[in-house]
């Protein structure tokens, strides 16, 4: 069984991290020998390829979902996302880990019908034929049915009523169980196969035939309970004397802010998507689709029915003083087909995760989203976000001033401690380090120092 606790991993060199990960995730010893994407493969993925644009791939630790440990690969350009998710997952672990559940993998395929003379009788005619239509739809993709998927229902929505002087518009939703695929190609094929018959039944014309990215029949729900003590810093209080209860109440207040205000909800959800998208990217899934689905779903989650947060936080009322989190998000992702068929990095990411089923992958992504949200709110509700960002900034100033990989941490932490994160300060600390190194006694080949 995977162990997702790895304190000290961040201190290792990249080569040593790979060795650790290969052992931990049971990967092939050659897992990192080749590039995560080569030009030949890239050339078959999109058009007019001129190069490969890289992004860092990191691992988030401490994730335990429904009692099972996961090593979570994250592909992201933003500093601190991976560390923040790992830290928050550790706090959630202290309260028993993430509890997650996923709906059946039902995607919605839309067939638009226009110029419908009588929308309500058209709706009735289609609904009356639903069983037969479903048989026909399944026949359009027999291999999906063989894999246990297929059409599960048909819904007809009147978008624009027909009137004496105006024809109307319908949207027919084919609800399709796509099993472990993201499902876009599958459901588009079925919609195209069904559209003529639907138009005849409706006495209208075929419009668009395409999936809906508002995958609200394919939701993942995650819950977490965090002891207030786990929210405090190492000495029982995060810097500035913010104890666990105070941080918890700050997080609850931040959640209320997002529930009441779409301006805040957008940023709150951006923090969630920091975690979600990083796993979506690492596993070769369609992050634009997941983003579109998440925000369309969020558009009805606010306190007053408008845009609201995907994850909310409350203090437990059972006397424990725990912080309770709950997140709900559409998760249209797959573990087969699409990019996954060809992208070696995406295949490796799935191996690292040890996940084969799409619903399980969705749970990991949602948990990463909740962890990212918790980490952001905890920082915002206590010391503020800039402090963490400043230490990362200090590292980049140190690197820019010429610090080696071994010197970066020391230069950055000395600058942070001095509250002076400038190029000149980095240079003077580096000069001091060099003087100290030169003064150190040296071992010569042959023995004596
Ligand atoms: C930054 O990438 C994400 C945050 O803005 C999220 C939030 O405000 O909750 C810190």
mmCIF file with all atom_site columns, C-alpha atoms in Angstrom, residues 52 66 75 96 136 165 168 232 299 310 322 339 355 357 376 381 421 430-431:
data_model
loop_
_atom_site.group_PDB
_atom_site.id
_atom_site.type_symbol
_atom_site.label_atom_id
_atom_site.label_alt_id
_atom_site.label_comp_id
_atom_site.label_asym_id
_atom_site.label_entity_id
_atom_site.label_seq_id
_atom_site.pdbx_PDB_ins_code
_atom_site.Cartn_x
_atom_site.Cartn_y
_atom_site.Cartn_z
_atom_site.occupancy
_atom_site.B_iso_or_equiv
_atom_site.pdbx_formal_charge
_atom_site.auth_seq_id
_atom_site.auth_comp_id
_atom_site.auth_asym_id
_atom_site.auth_atom_id
_atom_site.pdbx_PDB_model_num
ATOM 1  C CA . UNK A 1 52  ? 7.464   21.382 -26.490 1.00 0.00 ? 52  UNK A CA 1
ATOM 2  C CA . UNK A 1 66  ? -11.495 7.151  2.032   1.00 0.00 ? 66  UNK A CA 1
ATOM 3  C CA . UNK A 1 75  ? 1.626   20.045 -13.080 1.00 0.00 ? 75  UNK A CA 1
ATOM 4  C CA . UNK A 1 96  ? -9.236  11.248 9.418   1.00 0.00 ? 96  UNK A CA 1
ATOM 5  C CA . UNK A 1 136 ? -30.881 3.246  -30.978 1.00 0.00 ? 136 UNK A CA 1
ATOM 6  C CA . UNK A 1 165 ? -45.873 33.448 -35.247 1.00 0.00 ? 165 UNK A CA 1
ATOM 7  C CA . UNK A 1 168 ? -39.412 27.217 -30.938 1.00 0.00 ? 168 UNK A CA 1
ATOM 8  C CA . UNK A 1 232 ? -2.366  26.345 14.378  1.00 0.00 ? 232 UNK A CA 1
ATOM 9  C CA . UNK A 1 299 ? -22.929 29.965 -11.124 1.00 0.00 ? 299 UNK A CA 1
ATOM 10 C CA . UNK A 1 310 ? -17.570 25.248 -4.692  1.00 0.00 ? 310 UNK A CA 1
ATOM 11 C CA . UNK A 1 322 ? -13.413 20.980 14.492  1.00 0.00 ? 322 UNK A CA 1
ATOM 12 C CA . UNK A 1 339 ? -4.288  12.440 -24.571 1.00 0.00 ? 339 UNK A CA 1
ATOM 13 C CA . UNK A 1 355 ? -5.566  5.069  -10.160 1.00 0.00 ? 355 UNK A CA 1
ATOM 14 C CA . UNK A 1 357 ? -10.939 4.395  -12.595 1.00 0.00 ? 357 UNK A CA 1
ATOM 15 C CA . UNK A 1 376 ? -5.246  29.576 0.927   1.00 0.00 ? 376 UNK A CA 1
ATOM 16 C CA . UNK A 1 381 ? -7.288  34.175 7.723   1.00 0.00 ? 381 UNK A CA 1
ATOM 17 C CA . UNK A 1 421 ? 14.595  40.737 0.147   1.00 0.00 ? 421 UNK A CA 1
ATOM 18 C CA . UNK A 1 430 ? 26.458  35.194 -0.732  1.00 0.00 ? 430 UNK A CA 1
ATOM 19 C CA . UNK A 1 431 ? 29.773  37.017 -0.254  1.00 0.00 ? 431 UNK A CA 1
#
